[in-house]
Short mmCIF file of C-alpha atoms in Angstrom, two decimals:
data_model
loop_
_atom_site.label_atom_id
_atom_site.label_comp_id
_atom_site.label_asym_id
_atom_site.label_seq_id
_atom_site.Cartn_x
_atom_site.Cartn_y
_atom_site.Cartn_z
CA MET A 1 -7.94 50.10 36.05
CA ALA A 2 -7.21 48.41 32.71
CA SER A 3 -5.83 50.56 29.92
CA SER A 4 -7.94 51.28 26.83
CA GLU A 5 -5.75 48.93 24.78
CA GLU A 6 -6.25 46.11 27.29
CA ALA A 7 -10.00 46.75 27.33
CA VAL A 8 -10.18 46.47 23.54
CA THR A 9 -8.20 43.23 23.61
CA MET A 10 -10.45 41.74 26.30
CA ALA A 11 -13.55 42.79 24.36
CA GLU A 12 -12.31 41.08 21.23
CA VAL A 13 -11.70 37.73 22.94
CA ARG A 14 -14.99 35.84 23.19
CA GLU A 15 -16.30 32.29 23.27
CA LEU A 16 -18.64 30.81 20.67
CA ARG A 17 -20.55 27.53 20.52
CA ASP A 18 -21.64 25.52 17.51
CA VAL A 19 -24.64 23.25 16.98
CA TYR A 20 -22.71 20.30 18.45
CA GLY A 21 -21.96 22.13 21.70
CA ARG A 22 -18.26 22.63 20.91
CA ARG A 23 -16.68 25.78 22.31
CA TYR A 24 -14.35 28.12 20.45
CA ARG A 25 -12.23 30.91 21.91
CA VAL A 26 -11.80 33.51 19.18
CA GLY A 27 -10.15 36.91 18.97
CA GLU A 28 -6.51 35.98 19.61
CA SER A 29 -4.17 35.25 16.72
CA ASP A 30 -1.36 32.74 16.79
CA ARG A 31 1.13 35.57 16.28
CA GLU A 32 -0.19 37.37 19.36
CA LEU A 33 0.12 34.26 21.49
CA LEU A 34 3.33 32.78 20.07
CA GLY A 35 5.03 35.73 18.45
CA ARG A 36 5.14 33.71 15.21
CA PRO A 37 2.78 31.63 13.01
CA ARG A 38 1.41 28.42 14.50
CA THR A 39 3.19 26.43 11.78
CA TRP A 40 6.19 26.85 14.06
CA VAL A 41 4.51 24.43 16.46
CA THR A 42 4.43 21.79 13.73
CA TRP A 43 8.15 22.22 13.13
CA LEU A 44 9.00 22.26 16.84
CA ALA A 45 6.88 19.22 17.67
CA GLY A 46 8.10 17.42 14.57
CA ALA A 47 11.75 18.05 15.42
CA ALA A 48 11.27 16.81 18.98
CA MET A 49 9.45 13.69 17.78
CA LEU A 50 12.10 13.07 15.15
CA ALA A 51 14.71 12.96 17.92
CA ALA A 52 12.65 10.96 20.41
CA GLY A 53 11.67 8.18 17.99
CA VAL A 54 15.21 6.85 17.63
CA GLN A 55 14.79 4.72 20.76
CA GLN A 56 11.89 2.78 19.22
CA TYR A 57 12.60 2.61 15.50
CA GLY A 58 16.37 2.38 15.83
CA PHE A 59 16.39 -0.36 18.47
CA GLY A 60 16.17 -3.26 16.04
CA ALA A 61 19.48 -2.24 14.45
CA LEU A 62 21.22 -2.65 17.82
CA VAL A 63 19.86 -6.09 18.71
CA PRO A 64 22.43 -8.18 16.75
CA GLN A 65 25.31 -6.10 18.17
CA LEU A 66 24.09 -6.40 21.77
CA THR A 67 23.70 -10.14 21.36
CA ARG A 68 27.17 -10.55 19.89
CA VAL A 69 29.14 -8.20 22.14
CA HIS A 70 27.61 -9.01 25.52
CA GLY A 71 26.33 -12.52 24.95
CA TRP A 72 22.83 -11.56 26.07
CA THR A 73 20.00 -13.73 24.81
CA PHE A 74 17.84 -12.43 22.00
CA GLY A 75 14.70 -12.87 24.09
CA ALA A 76 16.06 -10.79 26.98
CA ILE A 77 17.10 -7.96 24.68
CA VAL A 78 13.76 -7.66 22.87
CA LEU A 79 12.00 -7.86 26.23
CA SER A 80 13.71 -4.59 27.12
CA LEU A 81 11.95 -3.02 24.11
CA ALA A 82 8.63 -4.35 25.39
CA VAL A 83 9.20 -2.74 28.79
CA TRP A 84 10.27 0.48 27.02
CA ALA A 85 7.00 0.51 25.05
CA ILE A 86 4.98 -0.11 28.22
CA CYS A 87 6.62 2.88 29.95
CA GLN A 88 6.37 5.10 26.86
CA ALA A 89 2.68 4.40 26.23
CA GLY A 90 1.84 4.46 29.92
CA ALA A 91 3.18 8.01 30.27
CA ALA A 92 0.74 9.51 27.74
CA PHE A 93 -2.36 9.86 29.91
CA PRO A 94 -0.63 11.06 33.12
CA THR A 95 1.25 13.68 31.08
CA ALA A 96 -1.97 15.03 29.55
CA TRP A 97 -3.79 14.86 32.91
CA LEU A 98 -1.09 16.80 34.75
CA ARG A 99 -0.82 19.36 31.95
CA GLU A 100 -4.58 20.01 31.95
CA ARG A 101 -4.35 20.84 35.66
CA GLY A 102 -1.36 23.12 35.28
CA LEU A 103 0.95 20.76 37.17
CA LEU A 104 3.24 19.87 34.26
CA PRO A 105 3.67 22.71 31.73
CA ALA A 106 4.79 21.75 28.24
CA PRO A 107 8.34 23.20 28.59
CA ALA A 108 8.93 21.25 31.80
CA ALA A 109 7.63 18.00 30.31
CA MET A 110 9.79 18.42 27.22
CA ALA A 111 12.91 19.31 29.22
CA ALA A 112 12.48 16.26 31.44
CA GLY A 113 11.85 14.13 28.38
CA ALA A 114 15.04 15.41 26.75
CA VAL A 115 17.19 14.33 29.70
CA LEU A 116 15.51 10.92 30.03
CA CYS A 117 15.68 10.17 26.30
CA ALA A 118 19.39 10.95 26.28
CA ALA A 119 19.90 8.76 29.34
CA GLY A 120 18.20 5.85 27.58
CA LEU A 121 20.49 6.10 24.56
CA VAL A 122 23.65 6.42 26.66
CA THR A 123 22.58 3.32 28.58
CA LEU A 124 22.35 1.28 25.38
CA GLY A 125 25.89 2.37 24.52
CA HIS A 126 27.59 1.59 27.81
CA ALA A 127 25.51 -0.87 29.85
CA THR A 128 27.31 -4.09 30.72
CA ASN A 129 24.37 -5.91 32.33
CA LEU A 130 20.71 -6.30 31.49
CA LEU A 131 19.44 -4.75 34.71
CA THR A 132 21.06 -1.46 33.72
CA VAL A 133 19.44 -1.70 30.28
CA PHE A 134 16.01 -2.24 31.79
CA LEU A 135 16.39 0.65 34.24
CA GLY A 136 18.18 3.14 31.98
CA TYR A 137 16.76 2.39 28.54
CA SER A 138 13.43 0.71 29.21
CA VAL A 139 12.17 2.73 32.19
CA LEU A 140 13.92 6.11 31.97
CA GLY A 141 14.13 6.23 28.19
CA GLY A 142 10.56 4.98 27.81
CA LEU A 143 9.15 7.55 30.23
CA GLY A 144 11.13 10.32 28.56
CA THR A 145 9.84 9.42 25.12
CA GLY A 146 6.30 9.23 26.49
CA LEU A 147 6.61 12.75 27.91
CA VAL A 148 7.77 14.11 24.56
CA TYR A 149 5.20 12.16 22.53
CA ALA A 150 2.21 13.16 24.64
CA THR A 151 3.28 16.81 24.79
CA CYS A 152 3.82 17.09 21.04
CA VAL A 153 0.56 15.36 20.11
CA GLY A 154 -1.29 17.54 22.62
CA ALA A 155 0.27 20.64 21.07
CA VAL A 156 -1.03 19.63 17.64
CA LEU A 157 -4.52 19.05 19.03
CA ALA A 158 -4.48 22.47 20.71
CA TRP A 159 -2.99 24.59 17.92
CA PHE A 160 -4.65 22.91 14.91
CA PRO A 161 -8.28 22.23 15.89
CA ASP A 162 -9.33 23.05 12.32
CA ARG A 163 -6.94 20.61 10.63
CA THR A 164 -5.77 18.13 13.21
CA ALA A 165 -5.34 15.12 10.91
CA PRO A 166 -2.73 16.60 8.51
CA SER A 167 -0.74 18.18 11.35
CA ALA A 168 -0.87 15.03 13.46
CA GLY A 169 0.31 13.05 10.44
CA VAL A 170 3.38 15.24 10.02
CA VAL A 171 4.32 15.15 13.70
CA SER A 172 3.57 11.45 14.17
CA GLY A 173 5.43 10.64 10.96
CA ALA A 174 8.54 12.37 12.24
CA PHE A 175 8.57 9.95 15.18
CA ALA A 176 9.17 7.13 12.69
CA TYR A 177 11.38 8.37 9.86
CA GLY A 178 13.72 10.33 12.11
CA SER A 179 15.52 7.09 12.93
CA VAL A 180 16.45 6.24 9.33
CA PRO A 181 19.94 7.87 9.46
CA PHE A 182 20.63 6.18 12.80
CA VAL A 183 19.71 2.74 11.44
CA VAL A 184 22.02 3.20 8.45
CA LEU A 185 24.94 4.35 10.61
CA ALA A 186 24.40 1.63 13.21
CA ALA A 187 24.60 -1.01 10.48
CA ALA A 188 27.63 0.59 8.77
CA LEU A 189 29.60 1.21 11.99
CA PRO A 190 28.86 -1.68 14.38
CA ALA A 191 32.16 -1.30 16.22
CA ALA A 192 31.42 2.37 16.94
CA ARG A 193 28.16 1.66 18.76
CA PRO A 194 29.06 3.41 22.07
CA ALA A 195 30.35 6.53 20.32
CA LEU A 196 27.40 6.59 17.90
CA LEU A 197 24.91 6.34 20.75
CA ASP A 198 26.71 9.05 22.75
CA VAL A 199 26.62 11.44 19.80
CA THR A 200 22.99 10.56 19.12
CA ALA A 201 22.13 11.15 22.78
CA GLY A 202 23.77 14.58 22.61
CA VAL A 203 21.83 15.51 19.50
CA VAL A 204 18.57 14.25 21.01
CA LEU A 205 19.18 16.23 24.20
CA VAL A 206 19.92 19.47 22.37
CA VAL A 207 17.04 19.16 19.88
CA ILE A 208 14.31 18.29 22.40
CA ALA A 209 15.55 20.77 25.00
CA GLY A 210 15.74 23.48 22.34
CA CYS A 211 12.14 22.76 21.33
CA ALA A 212 11.12 22.87 25.01
CA LEU A 213 12.27 26.49 25.21
CA LEU A 214 9.88 27.56 22.44
CA LEU A 215 6.91 25.17 22.56
CA ARG A 216 3.81 26.64 24.19
CA TYR A 217 0.12 25.75 24.35
CA PRO A 218 -2.68 28.18 23.45
CA PRO A 219 -5.56 29.03 25.82
CA ARG A 220 -8.16 26.31 26.20
CA HIS A 221 -10.58 26.09 23.22
CA TRP A 222 -8.46 28.48 21.17
CA TRP A 223 -9.50 28.89 17.51
CA PRO A 224 -7.60 30.62 14.67
CA ALA A 225 -8.87 33.70 12.83
CA THR A 226 -9.98 31.61 9.87
CA PRO A 227 -12.02 29.59 9.10
CA GLU A 228 -15.11 30.87 10.94
CA PRO A 229 -15.72 28.10 13.51
CA ARG A 230 -19.49 27.65 13.19
CA THR A 231 -19.29 27.54 9.41
CA TRP A 232 -16.42 25.06 9.66
CA ALA A 233 -18.46 22.89 12.03
CA LEU A 234 -21.14 22.41 9.36
CA ASP A 235 -18.66 21.60 6.60
CA ARG A 236 -18.93 17.84 5.94
CA ALA A 237 -15.50 17.83 4.31
CA HIS A 238 -14.01 18.42 7.78
CA ASN A 239 -16.74 17.03 10.04
CA ARG A 240 -17.90 13.80 8.49
CA ARG A 241 -18.93 12.36 11.84
CA PRO A 242 -19.01 15.01 14.58
CA ALA A 243 -19.16 13.55 18.08
CA VAL A 244 -22.64 13.36 19.60
CA ARG A 245 -21.32 14.75 22.88
CA HIS A 246 -18.09 15.31 24.79
CA TYR A 247 -16.84 12.42 26.92
CA ARG A 248 -14.69 12.95 29.98
CA PRO A 249 -11.94 10.36 30.66
CA ALA A 250 -13.96 8.63 33.38
CA GLU A 251 -16.89 8.21 30.97
CA LEU A 252 -14.82 6.35 28.40
CA PHE A 253 -14.82 3.20 30.50
CA ARG A 254 -18.63 3.06 30.38
CA CYS A 255 -18.67 3.20 26.59
CA GLY A 256 -18.62 0.00 24.53
CA THR A 257 -16.81 1.67 21.64
CA THR A 258 -13.85 2.35 23.92
CA LEU A 259 -13.16 -1.35 24.44
CA ALA A 260 -13.44 -2.14 20.73
CA LEU A 261 -11.13 0.74 19.74
CA TYR A 262 -8.72 -0.16 22.54
CA LEU A 263 -8.47 -3.74 21.23
CA VAL A 264 -7.87 -2.47 17.69
CA VAL A 265 -4.94 -0.36 18.96
CA VAL A 266 -3.61 -3.36 20.92
CA LEU A 267 -3.59 -5.51 17.78
CA ALA A 268 -2.06 -2.83 15.54
CA ALA A 269 0.64 -2.04 18.11
CA ALA A 270 1.43 -5.72 18.67
CA VAL A 271 2.14 -6.29 14.97
CA LEU A 272 4.20 -3.11 14.50
CA LEU A 273 6.31 -3.79 17.60
CA PHE A 274 6.77 -7.40 16.54
CA ASP A 275 8.21 -6.21 13.22
CA LEU A 276 10.48 -3.68 14.92
CA ALA A 277 11.81 -6.27 17.37
CA TYR A 278 12.17 -9.32 15.14
CA LEU A 279 12.43 -8.27 11.50
CA ALA A 280 16.10 -7.26 11.46
CA THR A 281 17.25 -10.46 13.18
CA PHE A 282 15.08 -12.61 10.91
CA VAL A 283 16.42 -11.00 7.73
CA ALA A 284 20.04 -10.88 8.95
CA GLY A 285 20.00 -14.62 9.62
CA ARG A 286 18.97 -15.35 6.05
CA SER A 287 20.30 -12.56 3.84
CA GLY A 288 22.91 -10.75 5.90
CA PRO A 289 23.07 -7.52 7.92
CA GLY A 290 23.00 -5.22 4.88
CA LEU A 291 19.52 -6.21 3.78
CA ALA A 292 18.40 -6.31 7.42
CA ALA A 293 19.42 -2.67 7.89
CA ALA A 294 17.74 -1.70 4.62
CA ALA A 295 14.53 -3.43 5.71
CA LEU A 296 14.50 -1.70 9.10
CA ALA A 297 15.24 1.71 7.57
CA LEU A 298 12.50 1.21 4.99
CA LEU A 299 10.04 0.18 7.70
CA ALA A 300 10.68 3.44 9.56
CA ALA A 301 10.55 5.51 6.36
CA ALA A 302 7.34 3.86 5.13
CA THR A 303 5.70 4.28 8.51
CA GLY A 304 6.62 7.96 8.68
CA SER A 305 5.67 8.86 5.12
CA GLY A 306 2.50 6.76 5.39
CA ARG A 307 1.40 8.70 8.47
CA VAL A 308 1.83 11.97 6.60
CA LEU A 309 -0.14 10.65 3.62
CA ILE A 310 -2.94 9.18 5.70
CA GLY A 311 -3.12 12.35 7.79
CA ARG A 312 -3.93 14.25 4.61
CA LEU A 313 -6.45 11.70 3.34
CA ALA A 314 -8.25 11.00 6.62
CA ASP A 315 -10.79 13.82 6.44
CA ARG A 316 -11.49 13.20 2.77
CA LEU A 317 -11.89 9.41 2.74
CA GLY A 318 -12.93 8.69 6.32
CA ARG A 319 -10.73 7.43 9.17
CA HIS A 320 -12.89 4.40 9.78
CA ARG A 321 -12.45 3.14 6.23
CA ILE A 322 -8.71 3.87 6.08
CA LEU A 323 -8.12 2.12 9.41
CA ARG A 324 -9.76 -1.04 8.12
CA PHE A 325 -7.70 -1.10 4.93
CA ALA A 326 -4.49 -0.24 6.80
CA LEU A 327 -4.87 -3.20 9.15
CA LEU A 328 -5.76 -5.47 6.24
CA ALA A 329 -2.59 -4.38 4.42
CA GLY A 330 -0.52 -4.87 7.57
CA GLY A 331 -1.84 -8.41 7.95
CA VAL A 332 -1.08 -9.40 4.36
CA ALA A 333 2.38 -7.85 4.74
CA GLN A 334 3.35 -10.33 7.48
CA PHE A 335 2.90 -13.31 5.15
CA VAL A 336 4.78 -11.50 2.37
CA LEU A 337 7.63 -10.73 4.79
CA PHE A 338 8.06 -14.31 5.93
CA TYR A 339 7.80 -15.88 2.47
CA SER A 340 10.19 -13.38 0.87
CA GLY A 341 12.64 -13.48 3.75
CA GLU A 342 12.66 -17.27 3.94
CA HIS A 343 13.26 -17.58 0.18
CA ARG A 344 15.73 -14.68 0.05
CA HIS A 345 13.63 -12.58 -2.33
CA ALA A 346 15.03 -9.12 -1.60
CA VAL A 347 12.54 -7.19 -3.73
CA GLY A 348 9.56 -9.06 -2.30
CA LEU A 349 10.89 -8.54 1.21
CA LEU A 350 11.23 -4.78 0.75
CA LEU A 351 7.75 -4.58 -0.77
CA GLY A 352 6.43 -6.43 2.27
CA VAL A 353 8.26 -4.04 4.59
CA ALA A 354 6.77 -1.02 2.82
CA LEU A 355 3.30 -2.55 3.07
CA ALA A 356 3.79 -3.26 6.78
CA GLY A 357 4.89 0.33 7.42
CA LEU A 358 1.96 1.76 5.51
CA GLY A 359 -0.40 -0.60 7.32
CA ASN A 360 0.06 -1.10 11.04
CA GLY A 361 2.40 1.86 11.43
CA CYS A 362 -0.25 4.42 10.43
CA CYS A 363 -2.91 3.59 13.00
CA TYR A 364 -1.70 6.08 15.63
CA THR A 365 -2.30 9.02 13.29
CA LEU A 366 -5.84 7.80 12.69
CA LEU A 367 -6.34 7.36 16.44
CA VAL A 368 -5.90 11.12 17.02
CA GLY A 369 -8.80 11.89 14.70
CA LEU A 370 -10.96 8.98 15.83
CA VAL A 371 -10.75 10.11 19.45
CA ARG A 372 -12.13 13.53 18.52
CA GLU A 373 -14.72 12.02 16.17
CA TYR A 374 -16.01 9.53 18.73
CA PHE A 375 -15.51 11.29 22.07
CA GLY A 376 -15.47 15.02 21.33
CA GLU A 377 -13.06 17.88 21.92
CA GLU A 378 -13.22 18.70 25.61
CA SER A 379 -10.79 16.01 26.82
CA ALA A 380 -9.25 14.96 23.52
CA ALA A 381 -5.63 14.85 24.76
CA GLN A 382 -6.49 12.84 27.88
CA ASN A 383 -8.79 10.48 25.98
CA PHE A 384 -6.07 9.94 23.40
CA GLY A 385 -3.66 9.09 26.23
CA ILE A 386 -6.04 6.46 27.60
CA LEU A 387 -6.45 4.74 24.23
CA TYR A 388 -2.77 5.14 23.35
CA SER A 389 -1.95 3.13 26.49
CA ALA A 390 -3.20 0.11 24.52
CA LYS A 391 0.26 0.13 22.97
CA ALA A 392 1.57 -1.16 26.31
CA VAL A 393 -0.66 -4.24 26.05
CA GLY A 394 0.37 -4.58 22.41
CA ALA A 395 4.00 -4.68 23.51
CA VAL A 396 3.30 -7.67 25.77
CA VAL A 397 1.52 -9.48 22.93
CA GLY A 398 3.75 -8.49 20.04
CA ILE A 399 7.10 -8.89 21.77
CA GLY A 400 6.60 -10.96 24.91
CA LEU A 401 4.25 -13.64 23.59
CA ALA A 402 5.96 -13.58 20.19
CA ALA A 403 9.19 -14.65 21.91
CA LEU A 404 7.42 -17.82 23.11
CA VAL A 405 6.05 -18.48 19.63
CA VAL A 406 9.48 -18.03 18.02
CA THR A 407 10.97 -20.45 20.57
CA SER A 408 8.35 -23.15 19.98
CA HIS A 409 7.35 -22.71 16.33
CA GLY A 410 10.08 -20.57 14.81
CA PHE A 411 9.59 -17.42 12.76
CA VAL A 412 6.95 -19.02 10.56
CA GLY A 413 4.61 -19.29 13.54
CA ALA A 414 5.40 -15.77 14.72
CA PHE A 415 4.81 -14.07 11.37
CA ALA A 416 1.65 -16.09 10.81
CA ALA A 417 0.36 -15.10 14.25
CA ALA A 418 1.18 -11.44 13.56
CA GLY A 419 -0.68 -11.60 10.26
CA VAL A 420 -3.75 -13.13 11.89
CA LEU A 421 -3.72 -10.47 14.64
CA SER A 422 -3.66 -7.65 12.11
CA LEU A 423 -6.45 -9.21 10.06
CA ALA A 424 -8.47 -9.65 13.25
CA GLY A 425 -7.95 -5.95 13.93
CA ALA A 426 -9.27 -5.14 10.46
CA VAL A 427 -12.42 -7.19 11.13
CA LEU A 428 -12.90 -5.61 14.55
CA SER A 429 -12.41 -2.08 13.20
CA GLY A 430 -15.32 -2.69 10.85
CA ARG A 431 -17.56 -3.03 13.90
CA LEU A 432 -16.63 0.33 15.44
CA THR A 433 -19.62 2.64 15.88
CA GLN A 434 -19.80 6.23 17.03
CA PRO A 435 -20.97 6.40 20.67
CA GLY A 436 -24.46 7.75 21.22
CA ARG A 437 -25.57 7.76 17.58
CA PRO A 438 -28.00 5.09 16.31
CA LYS A 439 -26.56 3.01 13.50
CA SER A 440 -29.36 4.09 11.20
CA LEU A 441 -28.16 7.70 11.49
CA LEU A 442 -24.48 6.99 10.83
CA PRO A 443 -23.18 8.30 7.49
CA ALA A 444 -21.35 5.98 5.14
CA ALA A 445 -17.73 5.32 6.13
#
């Protein structure tokens, strides 16, 4: 027989529904479940993402060194980043799917991710052939980063249902600006690349594994003590466009909005990955490695800080509108980057880099909120994983096809193509509509 204290606790935990059919589990505080405030989850997930993002945002700083030391072709090296992105993005949905079924708890996913991320960095420091790079960095490192990314984003969705956008902005931003110190050190100490990568791998392993020990998920549909959920649901400041109904992952493929949003993510990812893969080499060839490192570090910093800013503005200004302007800015940035880099205008180049980071780099933060806004809460983490997999296609376009364009038409053709892709994404994002709601009933963006 349950004790009187247990009976009181069970009586206090109950499930509510709002007018949109969303469920809320109330009666349990974050301190009861975690032993500490839920803001700890933001710090834990942010720290893990800060460590995991080095493999993506720091890679461009290593490309000139790998080309010079091993004699590998530039195309082969950036192709390894494309394969890494395919593995990283492809891991998002399976991770969420397994976690929802209790087959891959968050601590286990994070611990595995810690080991694989460290293995990817060590590979970049000691590999002597490209096959090892593709297996160690691209496959193992990519899968490890995907495990960490999906687990951390899912934790934000679970612990901050009342303010997902700001929390997702902080955690997603950490994935970008965490690599800034690494980029600076890699440029300043090119001869110490193996030692730098070994030390970085050790730090990454310890940080992510340490977060794995503490990171936990709340019960399904958990809701904090405040605000009152049904009152919050009617507050237009937080629910500008509540989903008409909740879509399961299998239903996404029968929804026209899914294809349009998927293509938008493909285009945004293609341009961002193109900049990460090619920008440093382009700038180094014209203005030297110092400015190239500064440009790459600024790209990561602008992307990270932009995600935090947009996360805070998304609810207030509308994700749909911000997405359109972000892609427009990212497209214009590509032409600014090429012109300034080609004419050795350092200030113009850095302004273009900042604009690129604030543009294409911020779309993933908006995607978290758009998934909930379009497809509901019930399968938000899995639905995000499906749409995030568009990054894998973007890697093929932005890195693989860009290599062919650079070979045939030089950097002018590649930057122009990247700019056109981003502008096309801005046009396409303007055509996104909320599934199930007639256009005449949609509020202004």
